[in-house]
Amino acid sequence: MCIRDRAYTYWVVQKYIEKPLLYKRRKFDIRVWALITSNNELFYYRQGYLRTSSEEYTLDTKQNYVHLTNNCLQQHGKKYSLHEVGNTISFEIFQNYLNEVYAGLGVDVERHLVGRMKDLMIDSFLSVREFLNPRKRKNSFELLGFDFLIDEDFRVWLIEVNINPYLGIPNKFIEGLLPKMLNDMCELVLDSHFKPVNEIPKWDIKSQFELLYSSKQKVNQRREFGCGLYPLKKMDIAPKQNEPFDANPSKEPIIKIKEEIQAKQKNSIINPRIIATVEKVLKAEPLFKRQRKEILQAIEEREHKRLLERSSVLLKPGILPRGGAKYKRNASVDPKKYLSRKY
């Protein structure tokens, strides 16, 4: 089917993240609540939580209890609540785990992860804002559940947005968190229109809903695009799962990188401009350094194949590239010799 045949066809392209950040060798995702009002305002609830899987993570199996962390699925597993009650932990427990396992990196959930989550929430909201509340109903609202995944480089990925988020109580932590969230939500969307008759219990903390976007109030907390893609910019090599991380890893000198690139330029068939571009990318994204050899090798193989195809056409009898008759007289030469030239 040709896409042009159906102008209103929508496509969803997905890729599985093979190397997620693990919590005690198990996969997890992050659930945070968001509130959208009829005034096209987007609120973020500051206290989210992690949903963990019951089995150790591996790509050798397709078992759902390994790869999916949804509570509606995990609660039917044999190991549900074996590691954490309700397979749920708070941001505070997650921060303590990061401080222990990645002590040298100084990873902070609020500073390095939550900021990117807010950006993605605002982007998602703005992408569908004009389709929300099509009948312009007043005083309406919607509670959403945003699910995020963290990869091994501490990058934040949006998995999905749920219009009917789970509001069950799998453990004591959620039992204390959920009523506070619902109370804060009612204060935002109901109390201004219907004053409570009975006395409402006052919580020790103020409302945890934070306004992210409001065209009416001229609030937009979206950061600059590209900000926070790699939260830990100083990290040259991403930590490998289940291995101790060196707080002060040996950093490869820039001089050595330049020497290797210059050697590549002398003995490679790759155009020097391509190598120079790779060098700029390596400087901009230090996390790509560990893949430098794979990048150059892939480019070299592609360039070799392209030149080989080109030479096989140019050296056919009757084809006159630059040099004309000279090439025509030597048309039987091995095409591979054509590639022996250096840039």
mmCIF file of N, CA and C in Angstrom, residues 10 36 42 119-132 146 158 161 213:
data_model
loop_
_atom_site.group_PDB
_atom_site.id
_atom_site.type_symbol
_atom_site.label_atom_id
_atom_site.label_comp_id
_atom_site.label_asym_id
_atom_site.label_seq_id
_atom_site.Cartn_x
_atom_site.Cartn_y
_atom_site.Cartn_z
ATOM 1 N N TYR A 10 -2.146 7.117 9.611
ATOM 2 C CA TYR A 10 -1.177 7.413 10.653
ATOM 3 C C TYR A 10 -0.315 6.178 10.900
ATOM 4 N N ILE A 36 -4.869 17.827 33.209
ATOM 5 C CA ILE A 36 -5.196 18.806 32.173
ATOM 6 C C ILE A 36 -6.574 19.385 32.490
ATOM 7 N N LEU A 42 -1.644 22.488 31.906
ATOM 8 C CA LEU A 42 -1.027 21.195 32.182
ATOM 9 C C LEU A 42 -0.307 21.253 33.520
ATOM 10 N N ASP A 119 9.763 18.155 29.984
ATOM 11 C CA ASP A 119 9.841 18.561 28.574
ATOM 12 C C ASP A 119 8.966 17.669 27.701
ATOM 13 N N LEU A 120 9.062 16.358 27.913
ATOM 14 C CA LEU A 120 8.294 15.419 27.096
ATOM 15 C C LEU A 120 6.800 15.518 27.376
ATOM 16 N N MET A 121 6.451 15.818 28.607
ATOM 17 C CA MET A 121 5.039 15.983 28.937
ATOM 18 C C MET A 121 4.461 17.214 28.237
ATOM 19 N N ILE A 122 5.217 18.293 28.230
ATOM 20 C CA ILE A 122 4.753 19.508 27.550
ATOM 21 C C ILE A 122 4.649 19.271 26.052
ATOM 22 N N ASP A 123 5.644 18.602 25.465
ATOM 23 C CA ASP A 123 5.601 18.318 24.027
ATOM 24 C C ASP A 123 4.391 17.465 23.670
ATOM 25 N N SER A 124 4.118 16.456 24.491
ATOM 26 C CA SER A 124 2.971 15.585 24.233
ATOM 27 C C SER A 124 1.664 16.368 24.320
ATOM 28 N N PHE A 125 1.573 17.228 25.328
ATOM 29 C CA PHE A 125 0.368 18.028 25.506
ATOM 30 C C PHE A 125 0.147 18.980 24.333
ATOM 31 N N LEU A 126 1.198 19.665 23.911
ATOM 32 C CA LEU A 126 1.070 20.628 22.820
ATOM 33 C C LEU A 126 0.756 19.951 21.487
ATOM 34 N N SER A 127 1.185 18.703 21.316
ATOM 35 C CA SER A 127 0.938 18.011 20.051
ATOM 36 C C SER A 127 -0.536 17.682 19.840
ATOM 37 N N VAL A 128 -1.318 17.615 20.934
ATOM 38 C CA VAL A 128 -2.749 17.257 20.815
ATOM 39 C C VAL A 128 -3.653 18.320 21.433
ATOM 40 N N ARG A 129 -3.092 19.456 21.783
ATOM 41 C CA ARG A 129 -3.872 20.465 22.505
ATOM 42 C C ARG A 129 -5.124 20.884 21.734
ATOM 43 N N GLU A 130 -5.009 21.059 20.433
ATOM 44 C CA GLU A 130 -6.157 21.542 19.654
ATOM 45 C C GLU A 130 -7.252 20.493 19.508
ATOM 46 N N PHE A 131 -6.929 19.229 19.819
ATOM 47 C CA PHE A 131 -7.933 18.170 19.724
ATOM 48 C C PHE A 131 -8.603 17.878 21.066
ATOM 49 N N LEU A 132 -8.077 18.459 22.141
ATOM 50 C CA LEU A 132 -8.651 18.226 23.460
ATOM 51 C C LEU A 132 -9.922 19.046 23.651
ATOM 52 N N PHE A 146 1.662 9.307 32.819
ATOM 53 C CA PHE A 146 2.801 9.277 31.895
ATOM 54 C C PHE A 146 3.782 8.202 32.352
ATOM 55 N N LEU A 158 9.900 8.581 26.640
ATOM 56 C CA LEU A 158 8.466 8.482 26.905
ATOM 57 C C LEU A 158 7.925 7.204 26.277
ATOM 58 N N VAL A 161 1.195 7.442 27.187
ATOM 59 C CA VAL A 161 0.373 8.294 28.041
ATOM 60 C C VAL A 161 -0.971 7.600 28.219
ATOM 61 N N TYR A 213 2.383 24.269 31.935
ATOM 62 C CA TYR A 213 2.049 25.067 30.753
ATOM 63 C C TYR A 213 0.660 25.679 30.917
#
